[in-house]
Coordinates of C-alpha atoms in Angstrom, one line a residue:
M1 CA -2.2 -18.1 28.3
T2 CA -4.4 -18.9 25.3
E3 CA -2.3 -19.9 22.3
I4 CA -2.8 -18.0 19.1
R5 CA -1.5 -19.4 15.8
L6 CA -1.0 -17.1 12.8
T7 CA 0.2 -17.7 9.2
N8 CA 3.4 -15.8 8.7
T9 CA 3.9 -14.7 5.1
K10 CA 7.6 -14.5 5.5
T11 CA 8.0 -18.2 6.6
R12 CA 5.0 -19.5 4.6
R13 CA 3.9 -21.4 7.8
K14 CA 1.3 -21.2 10.5
E15 CA 3.2 -20.5 13.7
R16 CA 2.5 -20.1 17.4
F17 CA 2.4 -16.4 18.1
A18 CA 4.8 -15.4 20.8
P19 CA 4.9 -11.6 21.4
L20 CA 8.2 -9.9 22.0
D21 CA 6.7 -8.4 25.2
P22 CA 3.3 -9.8 26.3
N23 CA 2.8 -6.5 28.2
N24 CA 3.0 -4.5 25.0
V25 CA 1.9 -6.5 21.9
R26 CA 2.6 -4.3 18.9
M27 CA 0.9 -4.4 15.5
Y28 CA 1.3 -2.1 12.4
V29 CA -1.1 -2.1 9.5
C30 CA -0.8 0.0 6.3
G31 CA -3.6 2.4 6.0
P32 CA -5.1 4.3 3.1
T33 CA -3.8 7.0 0.8
V34 CA -6.3 9.7 1.5
Y35 CA -7.6 11.3 -1.8
D36 CA -11.0 9.6 -2.2
R37 CA -13.6 7.5 -0.5
A38 CA -12.6 4.0 0.6
H39 CA -13.9 1.3 -1.7
L40 CA -15.1 -2.1 -0.6
G41 CA -11.7 -3.7 -1.1
N42 CA -10.0 -1.0 1.1
A43 CA -12.3 -2.0 3.9
R44 CA -11.4 -5.7 4.0
P45 CA -7.9 -5.3 5.7
V46 CA -9.5 -2.9 8.2
V47 CA -12.1 -5.5 9.2
V48 CA -9.6 -8.4 9.2
F49 CA -7.0 -6.6 11.4
D50 CA -9.8 -5.2 13.6
V51 CA -10.7 -8.8 14.5
L52 CA -7.1 -9.6 15.2
Y53 CA -6.8 -6.4 17.4
R54 CA -9.9 -7.5 19.3
L55 CA -8.6 -11.0 19.8
L56 CA -5.2 -9.7 21.0
R57 CA -7.0 -7.4 23.5
H58 CA -9.2 -10.3 24.6
V59 CA -6.1 -12.5 25.2
Y60 CA -3.5 -10.0 26.5
G61 CA -5.7 -7.2 27.9
A62 CA -6.9 -4.0 26.3
D63 CA -4.1 -2.0 27.9
H64 CA -1.4 -4.3 26.6
V65 CA -1.9 -4.0 22.9
T66 CA -0.7 -1.2 20.7
Y67 CA -2.1 -1.0 17.2
V68 CA -0.9 1.6 14.6
R69 CA -2.6 2.2 11.3
N70 CA -1.2 5.1 9.2
F71 CA -2.6 7.6 6.8
T72 CA -0.6 8.4 3.6
D73 CA -1.3 12.1 3.2
V74 CA 1.6 13.0 0.8
D75 CA 1.3 11.2 -2.5
D76 CA 1.2 12.0 -6.2
K77 CA -2.5 10.8 -6.4
I78 CA -3.3 13.5 -3.8
N79 CA -1.4 16.1 -5.8
A80 CA -3.3 15.1 -8.9
R81 CA -6.6 15.4 -7.2
A82 CA -5.7 18.9 -5.9
A83 CA -4.7 20.0 -9.4
E84 CA -7.8 18.5 -10.9
T85 CA -10.2 20.1 -8.4
G86 CA -8.3 23.3 -7.5
R87 CA -8.8 22.5 -3.9
D88 CA -6.1 22.7 -1.2
I89 CA -4.2 19.5 -0.4
G90 CA -4.8 19.9 3.3
T91 CA -8.5 20.3 2.8
I92 CA -8.7 17.2 0.7
T93 CA -6.7 15.0 3.1
D94 CA -8.6 16.2 6.2
E95 CA -11.9 15.6 4.5
T96 CA -10.9 12.1 3.2
I97 CA -9.5 11.1 6.6
G98 CA -12.9 12.1 8.2
W99 CA -14.8 10.1 5.6
F100 CA -12.6 7.0 6.2
L101 CA -12.9 7.1 10.0
E102 CA -16.7 7.5 9.7
D103 CA -17.1 4.7 7.2
M104 CA -14.9 2.3 9.1
A105 CA -16.7 3.0 12.3
A106 CA -19.9 2.1 10.5
L107 CA -18.3 -1.3 9.9
G108 CA -17.7 -1.7 13.6
A109 CA -13.9 -1.1 13.4
L110 CA -12.3 0.1 16.6
E111 CA -10.0 3.1 16.3
P112 CA -6.3 2.0 16.5
S113 CA -4.1 3.2 19.3
A114 CA -2.4 5.6 16.9
A115 CA -3.3 6.8 13.4
P116 CA -0.2 8.8 12.3
R117 CA -0.2 11.0 9.2
A118 CA 2.9 10.7 7.0
T119 CA 3.4 14.5 7.0
Q120 CA 3.8 14.5 10.8
Y121 CA 6.9 12.3 10.5
I122 CA 9.0 13.9 7.7
P123 CA 12.0 14.7 10.1
Q124 CA 12.1 11.0 11.1
M125 CA 12.0 10.0 7.4
I126 CA 14.9 12.3 6.6
A127 CA 16.9 11.0 9.5
M128 CA 16.3 7.4 8.4
I129 CA 17.3 8.2 4.8
A130 CA 20.5 9.8 6.1
D131 CA 21.3 6.7 8.1
L132 CA 20.8 4.5 5.1
I133 CA 23.2 6.7 3.0
A134 CA 25.8 6.6 5.8
G135 CA 25.5 2.8 6.0
G136 CA 26.1 2.4 2.3
H137 CA 22.5 1.3 1.6
A138 CA 21.3 4.4 -0.3
Y139 CA 22.7 7.1 -2.6
A140 CA 21.8 10.6 -3.7
A141 CA 21.5 11.3 -7.4
E142 CA 20.0 14.3 -9.2
G143 CA 17.9 15.5 -6.3
H144 CA 16.7 11.9 -5.6
V145 CA 17.8 9.5 -3.0
L146 CA 17.5 5.8 -3.9
F147 CA 17.8 2.6 -1.9
D148 CA 20.5 0.3 -3.2
V149 CA 18.6 -3.1 -3.4
R150 CA 21.8 -5.0 -4.1
S151 CA 23.1 -3.9 -0.7
Y152 CA 20.5 -6.0 1.1
P153 CA 21.1 -9.7 0.3
E154 CA 17.7 -10.8 1.8
Y155 CA 15.7 -8.6 -0.7
G156 CA 12.9 -10.6 -2.2
K157 CA 12.6 -13.2 0.6
L158 CA 9.2 -11.8 1.8
S159 CA 7.5 -12.0 -1.6
G160 CA 9.5 -15.1 -2.6
R161 CA 11.3 -13.5 -5.6
S162 CA 14.9 -12.9 -6.7
V163 CA 16.1 -9.5 -7.8
D164 CA 17.2 -10.8 -11.2
D165 CA 13.8 -12.5 -11.8
M166 CA 12.0 -9.4 -10.8
I167 CA 14.0 -7.3 -13.4
A168 CA 13.4 -9.9 -16.1
G169 CA 9.7 -10.4 -15.5
A170 CA 8.5 -6.9 -14.6
R171 CA 8.4 -3.4 -15.9
V172 CA 10.6 -1.2 -13.8
E173 CA 11.5 2.4 -14.2
V174 CA 14.9 2.6 -15.7
A175 CA 15.8 6.2 -14.8
P176 CA 19.3 7.4 -15.7
Y177 CA 20.1 8.2 -12.1
K178 CA 19.5 4.6 -10.9
R179 CA 22.5 2.3 -10.4
D180 CA 20.2 -0.7 -10.7
P181 CA 16.7 -1.0 -12.3
M182 CA 15.2 -2.3 -9.0
D183 CA 16.5 0.5 -6.8
F184 CA 13.6 2.5 -5.4
V185 CA 13.0 6.1 -4.4
L186 CA 13.4 7.2 -0.8
W187 CA 13.3 11.0 -1.6
K188 CA 12.4 12.9 -4.7
P189 CA 12.5 16.6 -5.6
S190 CA 9.5 18.9 -5.5
G191 CA 8.9 21.8 -7.8
P192 CA 7.2 25.0 -6.5
D193 CA 3.7 23.7 -7.2
L194 CA 4.1 20.5 -5.2
P195 CA 4.4 19.8 -1.4
G196 CA 8.0 19.8 -0.3
W197 CA 10.3 19.9 2.7
D198 CA 13.9 21.0 3.1
S199 CA 16.4 18.2 3.3
P200 CA 20.2 17.6 2.8
W201 CA 19.3 16.6 -0.8
G202 CA 17.2 19.7 -1.6
R203 CA 13.6 20.5 -1.3
G204 CA 11.5 17.4 -1.9
R205 CA 9.1 14.9 -0.5
P206 CA 9.4 11.3 0.6
G207 CA 8.8 8.2 -1.4
W208 CA 5.9 6.0 -0.4
H209 CA 7.8 3.1 1.2
I210 CA 10.0 5.1 3.6
E211 CA 6.8 6.5 5.3
C212 CA 5.8 3.3 7.1
S213 CA 9.3 2.4 8.1
A214 CA 9.8 5.7 9.8
M215 CA 6.4 5.8 11.5
S216 CA 6.6 2.2 12.7
H217 CA 10.1 2.7 14.1
E218 CA 9.0 5.9 15.9
L219 CA 5.9 4.4 17.4
L220 CA 6.7 0.7 17.8
G221 CA 10.5 0.4 17.9
E222 CA 13.0 -1.4 15.7
S223 CA 11.3 -4.7 16.4
F224 CA 7.6 -5.3 16.8
D225 CA 5.2 -8.2 16.6
I226 CA 2.9 -8.0 13.5
H227 CA 2.8 -6.2 10.3
G228 CA -0.4 -6.5 8.2
G229 CA -2.0 -5.4 5.0
G230 CA -3.6 -6.6 1.7
N231 CA -1.5 -9.0 -0.3
D232 CA -1.3 -6.4 -3.1
L233 CA 1.1 -4.6 -0.8
M234 CA 3.5 -7.5 -0.3
F235 CA 5.5 -6.4 -3.3
P236 CA 6.9 -3.9 -3.6
H237 CA 5.7 -1.9 -0.6
H238 CA 6.3 -4.4 2.2
E239 CA 9.4 -5.9 0.6
N240 CA 10.8 -2.4 0.4
E241 CA 9.8 -1.5 4.0
L242 CA 11.5 -4.6 5.3
A243 CA 14.7 -4.0 3.4
Q244 CA 15.2 -0.3 4.4
S245 CA 14.1 -0.9 8.0
C246 CA 16.5 -3.8 8.5
C247 CA 19.3 -1.9 6.9
A248 CA 18.6 1.3 8.9
H249 CA 18.2 -0.5 12.2
P250 CA 20.2 -3.8 11.9
E251 CA 20.0 -4.3 15.7
G252 CA 16.2 -5.0 15.2
G253 CA 14.2 -7.5 13.3
F254 CA 11.4 -5.2 12.1
A255 CA 8.2 -7.2 12.0
Q256 CA 8.3 -10.7 13.5
V257 CA 5.0 -11.9 11.8
W258 CA 3.8 -10.7 8.4
M259 CA 0.1 -11.2 7.6
H260 CA -1.7 -10.5 4.3
N261 CA -5.3 -10.7 3.4
E262 CA -6.5 -11.8 0.0
M263 CA -8.3 -9.6 -2.4
L264 CA -12.1 -8.9 -2.9
Q265 CA -14.3 -9.6 -5.9
V266 CA -17.9 -8.6 -6.6
E267 CA -20.3 -11.2 -7.9
G268 CA -17.4 -13.3 -9.0
K269 CA -15.5 -10.7 -10.9
K270 CA -12.6 -8.3 -10.0
M271 CA -14.1 -5.0 -8.9
S272 CA -13.5 -2.3 -11.5
K273 CA -15.2 0.8 -12.8
S274 CA -15.1 -0.5 -16.3
L275 CA -17.3 -3.5 -15.3
G276 CA -19.7 -1.3 -13.4
N277 CA -19.2 -3.3 -10.2
F278 CA -17.0 -0.7 -8.4
F279 CA -18.5 0.9 -5.3
T280 CA -17.4 2.5 -2.0
V281 CA -18.4 1.6 1.5
R282 CA -20.4 4.8 1.6
D283 CA -22.3 3.7 -1.5
L284 CA -23.5 0.5 0.3
L285 CA -24.3 2.4 3.5
D286 CA -26.3 5.0 1.7
D287 CA -28.1 2.2 -0.2
G288 CA -29.3 0.9 3.2
V289 CA -26.9 -2.0 3.8
P290 CA -26.1 -1.9 7.5
G291 CA -22.3 -1.7 8.3
E292 CA -22.7 -4.8 10.5
V293 CA -23.9 -6.7 7.5
I294 CA -20.8 -5.7 5.4
R295 CA -18.6 -6.8 8.3
F296 CA -20.4 -10.1 8.7
V297 CA -20.1 -10.9 4.9
F298 CA -16.4 -10.2 5.1
L299 CA -15.9 -12.5 8.1
S300 CA -17.7 -15.3 6.4
T301 CA -14.6 -15.9 4.3
H302 CA -11.2 -16.6 5.8
Y303 CA -8.9 -13.6 5.3
G304 CA -6.4 -15.8 3.4
K305 CA -8.9 -16.6 0.7
P306 CA -10.3 -14.3 -2.0
M307 CA -13.7 -12.9 -0.9
D308 CA -16.7 -12.6 -3.2
W309 CA -19.2 -9.9 -2.3
T310 CA -22.7 -10.7 -3.5
A311 CA -26.1 -9.3 -3.0
K312 CA -27.3 -12.7 -1.9
K313 CA -24.7 -13.0 0.8
A314 CA -25.6 -9.5 2.1
A315 CA -29.3 -10.5 2.3
E316 CA -28.5 -13.7 4.1
A317 CA -26.2 -12.0 6.5
E318 CA -28.8 -9.3 7.3
A319 CA -31.5 -12.0 8.0
V320 CA -29.1 -13.8 10.4
L321 CA -28.1 -10.7 12.2
R322 CA -31.6 -9.5 12.6
K323 CA -32.7 -12.8 14.1
W324 CA -29.8 -12.8 16.5
R325 CA -30.3 -9.2 17.5
A326 CA -34.0 -9.9 18.2
A327 CA -33.2 -13.0 20.2
T328 CA -30.5 -11.3 22.3
A329 CA -32.4 -8.0 22.9
G330 CA -32.4 -7.3 26.6
I331 CA -30.2 -10.2 27.5
E332 CA -27.1 -9.8 29.7
P333 CA -23.9 -11.1 28.0
A334 CA -22.3 -14.2 29.4
A335 CA -19.1 -13.9 31.4
A336 CA -17.0 -15.7 28.8
A337 CA -17.1 -16.4 25.1
A338 CA -17.8 -19.9 23.8
P339 CA -14.6 -22.1 23.7
D340 CA -15.4 -23.2 20.1
V341 CA -15.5 -19.6 19.0
M342 CA -12.3 -18.7 20.7
E343 CA -10.6 -21.8 19.4
A344 CA -11.5 -20.9 15.8
L345 CA -10.3 -17.3 16.1
C346 CA -7.0 -18.4 17.7
D347 CA -6.5 -20.7 14.8
D348 CA -5.2 -18.1 12.3
L349 CA -8.4 -16.0 12.6
N350 CA -10.7 -18.7 11.3
T351 CA -13.7 -16.4 11.2
P352 CA -15.9 -18.7 9.2
G353 CA -15.3 -21.4 11.8
A354 CA -16.2 -18.9 14.5
I355 CA -19.4 -17.9 12.7
A356 CA -20.3 -21.6 12.4
A357 CA -19.9 -21.9 16.2
L358 CA -22.2 -18.9 16.6
H359 CA -24.8 -20.6 14.5
A360 CA -24.5 -23.7 16.8
L361 CA -25.1 -21.5 19.8
A362 CA -28.2 -20.0 18.1
R363 CA -29.6 -23.5 17.4
D364 CA -29.2 -24.3 21.1
E365 CA -30.6 -20.9 22.1
E366 CA -27.5 -20.1 24.2
W367 CA -28.2 -16.4 23.6
A368 CA -26.0 -14.9 26.4
T369 CA -23.0 -16.9 25.3
L370 CA -23.7 -16.1 21.6
L371 CA -23.8 -12.4 22.5
T372 CA -20.5 -12.4 24.3
S373 CA -18.9 -14.5 21.6
A374 CA -20.2 -12.4 18.7
R375 CA -18.8 -9.3 20.2
V376 CA -15.3 -10.7 20.1
L377 CA -15.8 -10.6 16.3
G378 CA -17.2 -7.1 16.5
V379 CA -20.9 -7.9 15.8
L380 CA -24.0 -7.6 18.0
G381 CA -22.5 -4.6 19.7
E382 CA -24.6 -2.4 21.9
D383 CA -25.2 0.2 19.1
L384 CA -27.8 -0.8 16.5
A385 CA -25.3 -0.7 13.6
G386 CA -27.5 1.6 11.5
W387 CA -30.8 -0.3 11.6
D388 CA -33.9 -0.8 13.7
V389 CA -34.0 -3.9 15.9
V390 CA -36.6 -6.3 14.7
A391 CA -37.5 -7.2 18.3
D392 CA -39.5 -4.0 18.3
V393 CA -41.8 -5.6 15.7
D394 CA -44.1 -8.6 16.4
L395 CA -43.4 -10.5 13.2
D396 CA -44.6 -13.7 14.8
G397 CA -48.1 -12.0 14.9
F398 CA -47.9 -11.3 11.2
A399 CA -46.8 -14.8 10.5
E400 CA -49.7 -16.2 12.5
A401 CA -52.2 -14.0 10.6
L402 CA -50.8 -15.0 7.2
S403 CA -50.9 -18.7 8.3
D404 CA -54.6 -18.3 9.3
A405 CA -55.4 -16.5 6.0
R406 CA -53.8 -19.3 4.1
A407 CA -55.7 -22.0 6.0
A408 CA -59.0 -20.2 5.2
A409 CA -58.0 -19.9 1.6
M410 CA -57.4 -23.6 1.4
Q411 CA -61.1 -24.0 2.3
T412 CA -62.6 -21.3 0.1
K413 CA -60.1 -21.5 -2.8
D414 CA -59.9 -17.7 -2.7
F415 CA -56.3 -16.7 -2.2
S416 CA -56.7 -12.9 -2.8
E417 CA -56.2 -12.1 0.9
V418 CA -53.1 -14.2 1.1
D419 CA -51.7 -12.6 -2.0
R420 CA -52.5 -9.1 -0.6
M421 CA -50.7 -9.8 2.7
K422 CA -47.7 -11.4 1.0
S423 CA -47.3 -8.4 -1.3
A424 CA -47.6 -5.9 1.6
L425 CA -45.0 -7.8 3.6
I426 CA -42.6 -8.0 0.7
A427 CA -43.0 -4.3 0.0
A428 CA -42.0 -3.7 3.7
G429 CA -38.8 -5.7 3.0
V430 CA -39.9 -8.9 4.6
E431 CA -38.9 -12.3 3.1
V432 CA -42.0 -14.6 3.1
R433 CA -41.3 -18.3 3.4
M434 CA -44.3 -20.5 3.1
S435 CA -44.1 -24.3 3.3
K436 CA -46.1 -27.3 4.7
A437 CA -44.3 -26.7 8.0
G438 CA -45.8 -23.2 8.3
V439 CA -45.0 -19.6 7.6
E440 CA -41.7 -17.9 8.4
L441 CA -41.1 -14.2 8.0
V442 CA -37.5 -12.9 7.8
P443 CA -36.6 -9.2 7.7
G444 CA -34.5 -8.7 4.6
S445 CA -32.5 -5.9 3.0
G446 CA -34.4 -2.7 3.1
F447 CA -36.7 -3.8 5.9
D448 CA -39.0 -0.9 7.0
A449 CA -41.2 -1.6 10.0
A450 CA -43.3 1.5 9.2
K451 CA -44.6 -0.1 6.1
L452 CA -46.2 -3.0 8.1
E453 CA -49.0 -0.8 9.2
G454 CA -52.3 -2.0 7.7
V455 CA -51.0 -5.4 6.6
V456 CA -53.2 -7.2 9.2

């Protein structure tokens, strides 16, 4: 069996991955709160854990991997959006889930085995909260139920913090009904204008953290293999999940491996609306950036490092992918992926290393192996990823014509025809590279084959 090594956030070490049951490898990843379009940062964990899902399926078999990614469809942000727009909450969440699935599919993400909505698991949340109260790990107060952080001595180990340090160094809600400032809400009351469900503590709705604990237990059991998400979720969300799950089900270990991807920047700066560099996945897609290009840029940086999205990276990625798609058009995939590609992926999802191995295959013109290997990363799939394949256009012919025009101009000193052809090619979205070695034409961002008519 191929050995996979993954960095476990909980132990701060890269470890050999040994699933609890190789016949049912189980992974849970925190999904979106559905009140608006997914921004570019939201998409990074989707792509990261999609590659891990593909790798696990490749190693253990597609029928032996269960991947759960949830939707949070009960949340104060959703309530605020409904109040702001006057629209029904169910309409907002249904629409947003549809947007999310469409946008992530455009990035080449496979749908997980299960995509539960929080509102479908309210009874399981209520039952887990009741178990926590019975076990002395939670208490009811003024219509709320709170988790007693001091009842779980391991609290803070995932994020590497102590409770006392967290209280001293952070702003926490010091509500009068809390026994300890760090205690967090499992259940809260709902007024008549808010979503609510009947419970032993009155009509109310769940806190955010209990959702994932209840859904992962119901769908994956008290112990499963991998829990993933962005590192912004490590505290408090994942820390709280771990505490309440281990206290509610002490017979299990919850997640054996915790994985967190780093955050995303845009042109070297944190993405924010105030800086004018905030955009959604749909913004990029509508601007003509193919989803496969977005995915490739993401995978060019290791998931454990901050990723910087730049227009230059996107243009370079598109040029590479167009070349590879042209070269592999009509070629049957090889029977197996390249060992160097698989070795990189099995080494803590080293996607930059895997891409470097793909470039080596391209240099050696091992196109069939490149095609099979790239598909393990979710690129060069059979669909066209939202763009036309450059193989349909004879760019070599245009390059030859431009080269001939340049040779003639060198004799006559009249470069008007060369300038005309270059301008027309650039207008069609083609990058023109001219050197002593010759002329190279590379389709760039916004390439439009229809605009090539009349260039030659």
